[in-house]
Short mmCIF file of N, CA and C in Angstrom, two decimals:
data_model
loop_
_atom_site.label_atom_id
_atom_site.label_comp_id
_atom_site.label_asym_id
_atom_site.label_seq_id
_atom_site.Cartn_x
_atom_site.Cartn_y
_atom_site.Cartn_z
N UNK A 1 7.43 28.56 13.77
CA UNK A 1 7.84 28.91 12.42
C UNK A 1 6.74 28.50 11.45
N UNK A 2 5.95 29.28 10.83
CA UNK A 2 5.17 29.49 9.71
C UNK A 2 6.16 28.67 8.28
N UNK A 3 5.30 28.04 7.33
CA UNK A 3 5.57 26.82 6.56
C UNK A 3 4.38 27.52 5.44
N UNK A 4 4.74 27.76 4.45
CA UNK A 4 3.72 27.44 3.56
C UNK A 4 4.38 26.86 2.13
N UNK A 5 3.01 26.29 1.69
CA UNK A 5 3.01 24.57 1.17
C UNK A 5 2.80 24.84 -0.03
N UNK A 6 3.49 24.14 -1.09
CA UNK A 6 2.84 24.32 -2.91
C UNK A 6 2.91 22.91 -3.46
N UNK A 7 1.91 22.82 -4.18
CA UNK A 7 2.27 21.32 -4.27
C UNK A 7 1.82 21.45 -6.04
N UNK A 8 3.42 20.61 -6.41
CA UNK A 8 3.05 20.80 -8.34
C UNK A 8 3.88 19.31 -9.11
N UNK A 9 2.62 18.80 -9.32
CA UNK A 9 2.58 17.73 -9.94
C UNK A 9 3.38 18.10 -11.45
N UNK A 10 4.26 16.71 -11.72
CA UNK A 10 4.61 16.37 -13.09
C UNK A 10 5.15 15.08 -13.25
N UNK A 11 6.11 15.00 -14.44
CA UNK A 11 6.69 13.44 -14.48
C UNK A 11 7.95 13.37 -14.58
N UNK A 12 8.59 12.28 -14.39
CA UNK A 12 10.85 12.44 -14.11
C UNK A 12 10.49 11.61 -15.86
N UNK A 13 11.33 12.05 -16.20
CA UNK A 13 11.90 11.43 -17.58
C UNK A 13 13.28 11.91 -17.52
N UNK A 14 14.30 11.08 -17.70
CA UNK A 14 15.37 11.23 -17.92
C UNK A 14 16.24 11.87 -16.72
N UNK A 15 15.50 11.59 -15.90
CA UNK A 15 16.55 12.56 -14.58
C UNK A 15 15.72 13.84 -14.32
N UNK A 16 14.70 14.40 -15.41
CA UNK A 16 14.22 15.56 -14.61
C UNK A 16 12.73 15.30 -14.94
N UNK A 17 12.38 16.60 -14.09
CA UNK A 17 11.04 16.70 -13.46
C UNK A 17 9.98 17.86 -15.03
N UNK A 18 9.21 17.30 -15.45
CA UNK A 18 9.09 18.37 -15.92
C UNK A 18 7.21 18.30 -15.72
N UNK A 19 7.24 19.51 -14.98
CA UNK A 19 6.06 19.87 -14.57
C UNK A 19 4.98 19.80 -14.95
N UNK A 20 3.30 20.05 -14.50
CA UNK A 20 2.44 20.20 -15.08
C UNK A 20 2.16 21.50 -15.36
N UNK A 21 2.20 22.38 -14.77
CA UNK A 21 2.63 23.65 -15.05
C UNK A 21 4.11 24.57 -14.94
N UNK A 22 5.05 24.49 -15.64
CA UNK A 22 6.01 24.80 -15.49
C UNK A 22 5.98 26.55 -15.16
N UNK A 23 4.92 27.40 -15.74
CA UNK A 23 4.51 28.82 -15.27
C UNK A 23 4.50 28.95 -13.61
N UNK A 24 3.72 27.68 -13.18
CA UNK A 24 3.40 28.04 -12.18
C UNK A 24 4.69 27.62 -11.08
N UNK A 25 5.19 27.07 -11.15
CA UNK A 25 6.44 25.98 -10.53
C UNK A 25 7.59 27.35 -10.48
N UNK A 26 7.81 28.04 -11.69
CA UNK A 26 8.60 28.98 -11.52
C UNK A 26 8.41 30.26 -10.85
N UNK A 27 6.94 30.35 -10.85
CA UNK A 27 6.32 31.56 -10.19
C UNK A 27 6.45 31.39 -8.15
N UNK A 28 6.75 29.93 -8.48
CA UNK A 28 6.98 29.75 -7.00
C UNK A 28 8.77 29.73 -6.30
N UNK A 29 9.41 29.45 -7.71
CA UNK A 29 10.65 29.90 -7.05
C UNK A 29 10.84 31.45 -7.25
N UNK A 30 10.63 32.04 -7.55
CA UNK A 30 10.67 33.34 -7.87
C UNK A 30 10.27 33.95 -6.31
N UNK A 31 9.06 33.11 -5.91
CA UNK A 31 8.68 34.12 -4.70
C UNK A 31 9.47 33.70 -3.19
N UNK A 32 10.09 32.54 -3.89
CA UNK A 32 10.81 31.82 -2.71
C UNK A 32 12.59 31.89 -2.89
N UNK A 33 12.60 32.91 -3.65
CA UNK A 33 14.27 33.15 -3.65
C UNK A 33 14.87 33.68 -2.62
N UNK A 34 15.74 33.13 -1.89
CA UNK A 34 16.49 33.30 -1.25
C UNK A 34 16.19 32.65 0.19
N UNK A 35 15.19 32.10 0.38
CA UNK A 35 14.53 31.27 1.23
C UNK A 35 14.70 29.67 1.15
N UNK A 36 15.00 29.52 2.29
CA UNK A 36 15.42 27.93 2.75
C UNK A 36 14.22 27.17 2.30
N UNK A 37 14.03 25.84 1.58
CA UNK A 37 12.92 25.55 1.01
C UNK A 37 13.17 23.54 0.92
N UNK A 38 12.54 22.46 1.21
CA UNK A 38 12.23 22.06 1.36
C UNK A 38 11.76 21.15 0.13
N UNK A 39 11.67 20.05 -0.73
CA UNK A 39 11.06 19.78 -1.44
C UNK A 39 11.24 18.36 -1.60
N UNK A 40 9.95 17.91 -1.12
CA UNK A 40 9.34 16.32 -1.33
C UNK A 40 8.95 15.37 -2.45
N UNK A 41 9.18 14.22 -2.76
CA UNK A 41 8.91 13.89 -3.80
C UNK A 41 7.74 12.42 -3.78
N UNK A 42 6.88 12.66 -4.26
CA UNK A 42 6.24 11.35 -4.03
C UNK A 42 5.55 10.72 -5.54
N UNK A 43 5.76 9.58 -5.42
CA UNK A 43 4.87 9.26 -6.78
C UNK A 43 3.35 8.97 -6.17
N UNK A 44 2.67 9.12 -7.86
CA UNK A 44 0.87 8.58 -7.20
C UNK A 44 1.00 7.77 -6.40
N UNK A 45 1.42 6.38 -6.53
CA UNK A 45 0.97 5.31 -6.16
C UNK A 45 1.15 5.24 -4.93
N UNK A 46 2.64 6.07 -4.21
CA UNK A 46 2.43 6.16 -2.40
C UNK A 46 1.47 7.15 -2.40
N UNK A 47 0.57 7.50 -3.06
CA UNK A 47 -0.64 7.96 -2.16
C UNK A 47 -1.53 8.20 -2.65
N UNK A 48 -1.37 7.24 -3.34
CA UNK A 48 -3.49 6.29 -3.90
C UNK A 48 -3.58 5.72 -2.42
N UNK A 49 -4.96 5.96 -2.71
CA UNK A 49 -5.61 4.87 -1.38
C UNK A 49 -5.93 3.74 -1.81
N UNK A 50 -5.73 2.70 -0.94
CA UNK A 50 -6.52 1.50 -0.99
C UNK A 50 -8.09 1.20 -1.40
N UNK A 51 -8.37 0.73 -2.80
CA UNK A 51 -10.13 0.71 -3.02
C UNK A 51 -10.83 -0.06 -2.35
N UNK A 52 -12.03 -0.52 -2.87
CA UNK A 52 -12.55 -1.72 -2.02
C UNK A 52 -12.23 -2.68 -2.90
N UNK A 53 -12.26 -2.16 -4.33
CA UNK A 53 -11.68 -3.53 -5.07
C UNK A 53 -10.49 -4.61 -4.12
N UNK A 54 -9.45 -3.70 -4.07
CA UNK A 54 -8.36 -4.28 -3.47
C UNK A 54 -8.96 -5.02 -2.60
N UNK A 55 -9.40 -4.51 -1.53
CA UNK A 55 -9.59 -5.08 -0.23
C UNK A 55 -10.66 -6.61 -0.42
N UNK A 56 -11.67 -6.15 -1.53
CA UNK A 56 -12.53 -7.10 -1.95
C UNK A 56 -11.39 -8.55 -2.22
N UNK A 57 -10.38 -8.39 -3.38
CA UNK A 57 -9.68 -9.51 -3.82
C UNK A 57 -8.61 -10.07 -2.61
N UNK A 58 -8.12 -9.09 -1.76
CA UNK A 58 -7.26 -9.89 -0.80
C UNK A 58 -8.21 -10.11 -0.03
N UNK A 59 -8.88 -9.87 0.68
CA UNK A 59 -9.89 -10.97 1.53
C UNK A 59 -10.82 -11.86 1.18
N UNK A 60 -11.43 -11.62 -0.27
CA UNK A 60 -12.34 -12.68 -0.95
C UNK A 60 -11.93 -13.31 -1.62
N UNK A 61 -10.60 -13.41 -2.14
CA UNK A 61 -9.82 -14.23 -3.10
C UNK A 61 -8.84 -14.64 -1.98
N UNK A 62 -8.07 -13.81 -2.04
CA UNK A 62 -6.65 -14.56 -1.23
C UNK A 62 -6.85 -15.37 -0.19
N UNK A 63 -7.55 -14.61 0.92
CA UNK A 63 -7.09 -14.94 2.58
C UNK A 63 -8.30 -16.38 2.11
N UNK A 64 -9.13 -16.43 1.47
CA UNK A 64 -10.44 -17.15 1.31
C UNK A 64 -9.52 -18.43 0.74
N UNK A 65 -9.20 -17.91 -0.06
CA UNK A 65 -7.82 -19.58 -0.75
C UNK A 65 -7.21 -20.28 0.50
N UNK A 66 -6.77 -19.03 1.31
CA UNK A 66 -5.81 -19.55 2.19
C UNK A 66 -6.62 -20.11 3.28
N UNK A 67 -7.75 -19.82 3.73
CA UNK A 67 -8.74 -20.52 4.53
C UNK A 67 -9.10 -21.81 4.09
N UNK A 68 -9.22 -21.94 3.01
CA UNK A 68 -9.63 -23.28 2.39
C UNK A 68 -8.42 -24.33 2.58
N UNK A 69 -7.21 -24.21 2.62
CA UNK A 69 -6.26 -24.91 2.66
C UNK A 69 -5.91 -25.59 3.95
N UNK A 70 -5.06 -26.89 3.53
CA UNK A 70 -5.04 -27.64 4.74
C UNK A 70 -3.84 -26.96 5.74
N UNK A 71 -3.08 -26.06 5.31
CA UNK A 71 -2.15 -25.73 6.25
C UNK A 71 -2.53 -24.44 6.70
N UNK A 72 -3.65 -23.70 6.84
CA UNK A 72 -4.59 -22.96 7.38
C UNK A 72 -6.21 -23.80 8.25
N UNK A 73 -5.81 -24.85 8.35
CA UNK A 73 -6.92 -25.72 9.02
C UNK A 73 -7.44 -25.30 9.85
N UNK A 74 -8.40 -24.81 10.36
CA UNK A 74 -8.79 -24.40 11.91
C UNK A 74 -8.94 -22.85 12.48
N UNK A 75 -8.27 -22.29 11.48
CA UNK A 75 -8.18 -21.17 11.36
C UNK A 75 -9.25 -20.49 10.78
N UNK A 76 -9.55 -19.00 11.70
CA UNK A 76 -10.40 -18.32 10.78
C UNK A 76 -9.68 -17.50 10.02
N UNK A 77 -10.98 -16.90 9.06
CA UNK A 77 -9.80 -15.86 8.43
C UNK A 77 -9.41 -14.65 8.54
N UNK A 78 -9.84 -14.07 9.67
CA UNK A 78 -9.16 -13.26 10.83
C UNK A 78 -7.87 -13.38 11.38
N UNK A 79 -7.56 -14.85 11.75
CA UNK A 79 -6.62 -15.26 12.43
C UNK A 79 -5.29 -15.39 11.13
N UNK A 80 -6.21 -16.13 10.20
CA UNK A 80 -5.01 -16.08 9.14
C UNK A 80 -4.68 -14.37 8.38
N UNK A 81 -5.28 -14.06 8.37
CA UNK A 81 -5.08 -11.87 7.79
C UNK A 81 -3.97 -11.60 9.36
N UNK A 82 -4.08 -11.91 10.47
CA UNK A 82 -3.48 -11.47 11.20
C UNK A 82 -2.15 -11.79 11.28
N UNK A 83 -1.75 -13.17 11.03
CA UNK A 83 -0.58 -13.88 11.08
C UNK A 83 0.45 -13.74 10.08
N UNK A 84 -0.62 -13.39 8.58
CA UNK A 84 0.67 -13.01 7.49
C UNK A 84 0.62 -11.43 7.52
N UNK A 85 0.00 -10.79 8.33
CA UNK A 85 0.72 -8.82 9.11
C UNK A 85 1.54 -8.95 9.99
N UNK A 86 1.79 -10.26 10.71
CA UNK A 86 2.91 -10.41 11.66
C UNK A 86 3.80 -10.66 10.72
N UNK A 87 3.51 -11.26 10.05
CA UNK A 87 4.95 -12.40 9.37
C UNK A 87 5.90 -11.18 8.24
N UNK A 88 4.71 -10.51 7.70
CA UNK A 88 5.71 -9.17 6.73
C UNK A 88 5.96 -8.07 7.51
N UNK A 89 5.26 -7.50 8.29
CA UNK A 89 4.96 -6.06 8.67
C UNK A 89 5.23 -5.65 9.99
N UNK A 90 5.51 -7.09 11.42
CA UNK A 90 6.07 -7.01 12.54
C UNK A 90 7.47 -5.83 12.60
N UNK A 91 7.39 -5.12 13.69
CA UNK A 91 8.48 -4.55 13.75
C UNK A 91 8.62 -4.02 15.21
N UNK A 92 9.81 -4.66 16.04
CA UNK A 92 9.98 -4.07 17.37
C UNK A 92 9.85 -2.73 17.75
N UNK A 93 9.47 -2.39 18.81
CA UNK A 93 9.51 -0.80 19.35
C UNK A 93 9.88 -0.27 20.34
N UNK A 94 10.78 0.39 20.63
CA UNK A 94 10.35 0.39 22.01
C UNK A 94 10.05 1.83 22.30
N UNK A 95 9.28 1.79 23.39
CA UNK A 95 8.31 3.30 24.51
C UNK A 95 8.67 2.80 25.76
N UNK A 96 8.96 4.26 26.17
CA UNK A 96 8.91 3.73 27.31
C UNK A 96 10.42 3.19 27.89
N UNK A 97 11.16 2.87 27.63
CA UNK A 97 11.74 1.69 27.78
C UNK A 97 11.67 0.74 27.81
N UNK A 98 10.26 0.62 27.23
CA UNK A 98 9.79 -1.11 27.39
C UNK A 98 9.77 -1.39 25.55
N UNK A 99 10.71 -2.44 25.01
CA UNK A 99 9.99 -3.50 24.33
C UNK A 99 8.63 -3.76 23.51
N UNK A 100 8.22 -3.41 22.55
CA UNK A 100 6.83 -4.05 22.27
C UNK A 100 6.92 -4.50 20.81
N UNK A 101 5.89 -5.82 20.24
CA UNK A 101 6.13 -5.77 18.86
C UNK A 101 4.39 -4.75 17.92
N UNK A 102 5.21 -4.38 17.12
CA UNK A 102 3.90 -3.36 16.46
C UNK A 102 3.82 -4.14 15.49
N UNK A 103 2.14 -3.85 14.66
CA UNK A 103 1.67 -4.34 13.57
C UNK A 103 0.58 -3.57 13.01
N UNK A 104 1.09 -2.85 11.98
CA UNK A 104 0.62 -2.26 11.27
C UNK A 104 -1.11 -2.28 11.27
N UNK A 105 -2.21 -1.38 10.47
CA UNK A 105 -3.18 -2.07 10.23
C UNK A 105 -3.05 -1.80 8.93
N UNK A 106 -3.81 -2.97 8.43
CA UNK A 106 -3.65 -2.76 6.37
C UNK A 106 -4.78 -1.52 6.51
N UNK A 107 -5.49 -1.07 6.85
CA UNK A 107 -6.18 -0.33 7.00
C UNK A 107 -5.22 1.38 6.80
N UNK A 108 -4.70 1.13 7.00
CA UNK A 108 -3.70 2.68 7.19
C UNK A 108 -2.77 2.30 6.13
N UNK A 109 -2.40 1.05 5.25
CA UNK A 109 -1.67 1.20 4.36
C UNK A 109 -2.18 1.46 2.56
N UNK A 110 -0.76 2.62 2.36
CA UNK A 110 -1.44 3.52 1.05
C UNK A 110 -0.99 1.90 0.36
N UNK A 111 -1.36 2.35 -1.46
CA UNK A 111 -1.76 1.18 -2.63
C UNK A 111 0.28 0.57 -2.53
N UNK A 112 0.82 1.40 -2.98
CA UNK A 112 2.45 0.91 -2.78
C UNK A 112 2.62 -0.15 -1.34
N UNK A 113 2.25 0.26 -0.25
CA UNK A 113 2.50 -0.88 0.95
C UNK A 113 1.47 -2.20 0.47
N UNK A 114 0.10 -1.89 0.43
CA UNK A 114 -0.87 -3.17 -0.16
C UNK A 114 -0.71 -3.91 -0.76
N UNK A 115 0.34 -3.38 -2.05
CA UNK A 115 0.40 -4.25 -3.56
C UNK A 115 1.95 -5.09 -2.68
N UNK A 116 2.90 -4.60 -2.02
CA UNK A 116 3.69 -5.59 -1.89
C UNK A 116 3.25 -5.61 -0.75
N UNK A 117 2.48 -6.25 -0.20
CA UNK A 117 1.93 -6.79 1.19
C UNK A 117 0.80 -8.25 0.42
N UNK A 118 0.43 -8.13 -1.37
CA UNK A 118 -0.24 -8.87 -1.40
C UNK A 118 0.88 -9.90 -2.37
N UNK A 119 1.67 -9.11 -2.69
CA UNK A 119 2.68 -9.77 -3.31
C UNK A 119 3.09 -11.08 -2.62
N UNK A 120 3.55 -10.55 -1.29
CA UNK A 120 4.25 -11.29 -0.65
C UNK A 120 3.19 -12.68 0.29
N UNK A 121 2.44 -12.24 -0.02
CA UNK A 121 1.18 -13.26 0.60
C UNK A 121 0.87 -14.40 -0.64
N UNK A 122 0.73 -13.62 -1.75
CA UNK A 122 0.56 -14.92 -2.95
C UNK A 122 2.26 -15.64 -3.20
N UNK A 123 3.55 -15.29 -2.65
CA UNK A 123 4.58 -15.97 -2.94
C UNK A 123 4.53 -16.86 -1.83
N UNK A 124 3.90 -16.17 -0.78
CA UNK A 124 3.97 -17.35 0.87
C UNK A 124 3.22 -18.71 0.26
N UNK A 125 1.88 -18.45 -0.40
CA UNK A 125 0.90 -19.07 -0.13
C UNK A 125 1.50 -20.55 -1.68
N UNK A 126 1.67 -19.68 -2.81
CA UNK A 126 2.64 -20.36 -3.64
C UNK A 126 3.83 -21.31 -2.99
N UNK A 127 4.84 -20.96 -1.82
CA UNK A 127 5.56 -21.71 -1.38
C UNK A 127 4.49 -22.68 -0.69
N UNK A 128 3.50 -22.81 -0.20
CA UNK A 128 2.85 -23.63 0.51
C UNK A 128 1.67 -24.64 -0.27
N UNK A 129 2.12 -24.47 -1.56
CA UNK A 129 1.56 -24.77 -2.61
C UNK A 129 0.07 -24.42 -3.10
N UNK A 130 -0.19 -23.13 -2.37
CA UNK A 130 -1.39 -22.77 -2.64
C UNK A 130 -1.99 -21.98 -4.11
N UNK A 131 -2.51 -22.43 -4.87
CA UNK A 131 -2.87 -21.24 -6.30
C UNK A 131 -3.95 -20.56 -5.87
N UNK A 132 -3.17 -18.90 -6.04
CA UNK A 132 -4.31 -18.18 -6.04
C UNK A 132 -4.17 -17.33 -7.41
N UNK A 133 -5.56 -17.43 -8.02
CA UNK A 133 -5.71 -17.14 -8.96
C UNK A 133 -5.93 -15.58 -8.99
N UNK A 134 -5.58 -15.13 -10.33
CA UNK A 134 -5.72 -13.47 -11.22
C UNK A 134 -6.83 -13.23 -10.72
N UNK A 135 -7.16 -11.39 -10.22
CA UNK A 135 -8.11 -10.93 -9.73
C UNK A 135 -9.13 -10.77 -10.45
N UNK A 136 -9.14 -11.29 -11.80
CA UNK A 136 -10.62 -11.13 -12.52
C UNK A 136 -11.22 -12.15 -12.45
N UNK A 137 -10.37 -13.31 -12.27
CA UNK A 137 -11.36 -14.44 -11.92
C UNK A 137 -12.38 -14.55 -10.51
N UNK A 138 -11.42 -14.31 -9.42
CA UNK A 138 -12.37 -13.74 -8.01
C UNK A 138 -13.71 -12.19 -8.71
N UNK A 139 -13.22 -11.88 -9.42
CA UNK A 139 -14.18 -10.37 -9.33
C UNK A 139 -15.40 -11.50 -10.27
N UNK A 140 -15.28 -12.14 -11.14
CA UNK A 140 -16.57 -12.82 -11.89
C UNK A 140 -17.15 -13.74 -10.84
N UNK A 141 -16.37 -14.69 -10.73
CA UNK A 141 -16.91 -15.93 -9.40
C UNK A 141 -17.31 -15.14 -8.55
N UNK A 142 -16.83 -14.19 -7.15
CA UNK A 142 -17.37 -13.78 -6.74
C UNK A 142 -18.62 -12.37 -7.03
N UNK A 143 -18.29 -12.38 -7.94
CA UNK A 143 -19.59 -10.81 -8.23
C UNK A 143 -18.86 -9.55 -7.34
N UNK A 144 -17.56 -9.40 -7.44
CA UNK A 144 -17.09 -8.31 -6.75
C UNK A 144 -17.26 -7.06 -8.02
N UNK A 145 -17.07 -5.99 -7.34
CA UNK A 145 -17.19 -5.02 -8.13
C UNK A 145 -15.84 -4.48 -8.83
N UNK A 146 -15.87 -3.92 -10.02
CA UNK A 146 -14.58 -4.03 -10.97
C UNK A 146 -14.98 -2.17 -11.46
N UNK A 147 -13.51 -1.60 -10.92
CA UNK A 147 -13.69 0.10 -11.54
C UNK A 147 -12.98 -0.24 -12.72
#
């Protein structure tokens, strides 16, 4: 079965959608009347990608705080990035009939999974009494790059 795809951006205010082109949005139900139809909704932010900014501040700010700390002792910071993707993002599977636990890679997660994946890493690290500081302070101290 043949699928074809339209894709038309706008914004919800009040319960509705009102388009960026509303000409064009109608020109597509028009050609799709009476046809079974399908319609997805996503905001930007599930599908912004991850920048390097981001990636710059959770591994040069965060996981780097959390390396420094005594209840990360010994640890690299490999080992610690790996342990808080188990601790949020673990999820059983099974194939096969067999059992397995999966873990995501932050690598494959859009800006909506990242931002509460870093959320939840600065509330861990806060319960463990760790301060990690606002990302403009890592972007000056470290010389990271700022869009």
């Amino acid at each position: 079965m043949e699928t074809e795809k339209y894709k038309h951006n706008g914004v919800v205010r009040n319960g509705t959608v009102i388009f960026d082109s509303e000409a064009m949005y109608r020109k597509e139900l028009f050609i799709n009347e009476g046809k079974r139809v399908t319609i997805l909704i996503y905001s930007e932010l599930e599908l912004t990608p991850v920048n390097s900014n981001d990636f710059a501040f959770y591994f040069g700010g965060i996981i780097h705080e959390l390396h420094q700390s005594d209840f990360y002792y010994g640890k690299s910071k490999e080992a610690i990035h790996h342990e808080l993707m188990k601790m949020f993002w673990a999820e059983v599977r099974v194939e096969n009939g067999k059992e397995f636990v999966f873990v995501p890679s932050i690598s494959k997660f859009n800006r909506e999974q990242f931002n509460r994946h870093i959320e939840q890493v600065i509330f861990h690290a806060s319960e463990l009494g760790i301060k990690i500081k606002d990302r403009e302070e890592y972007y000056h101290a470290k010389r990271f790059r700022m869009k």
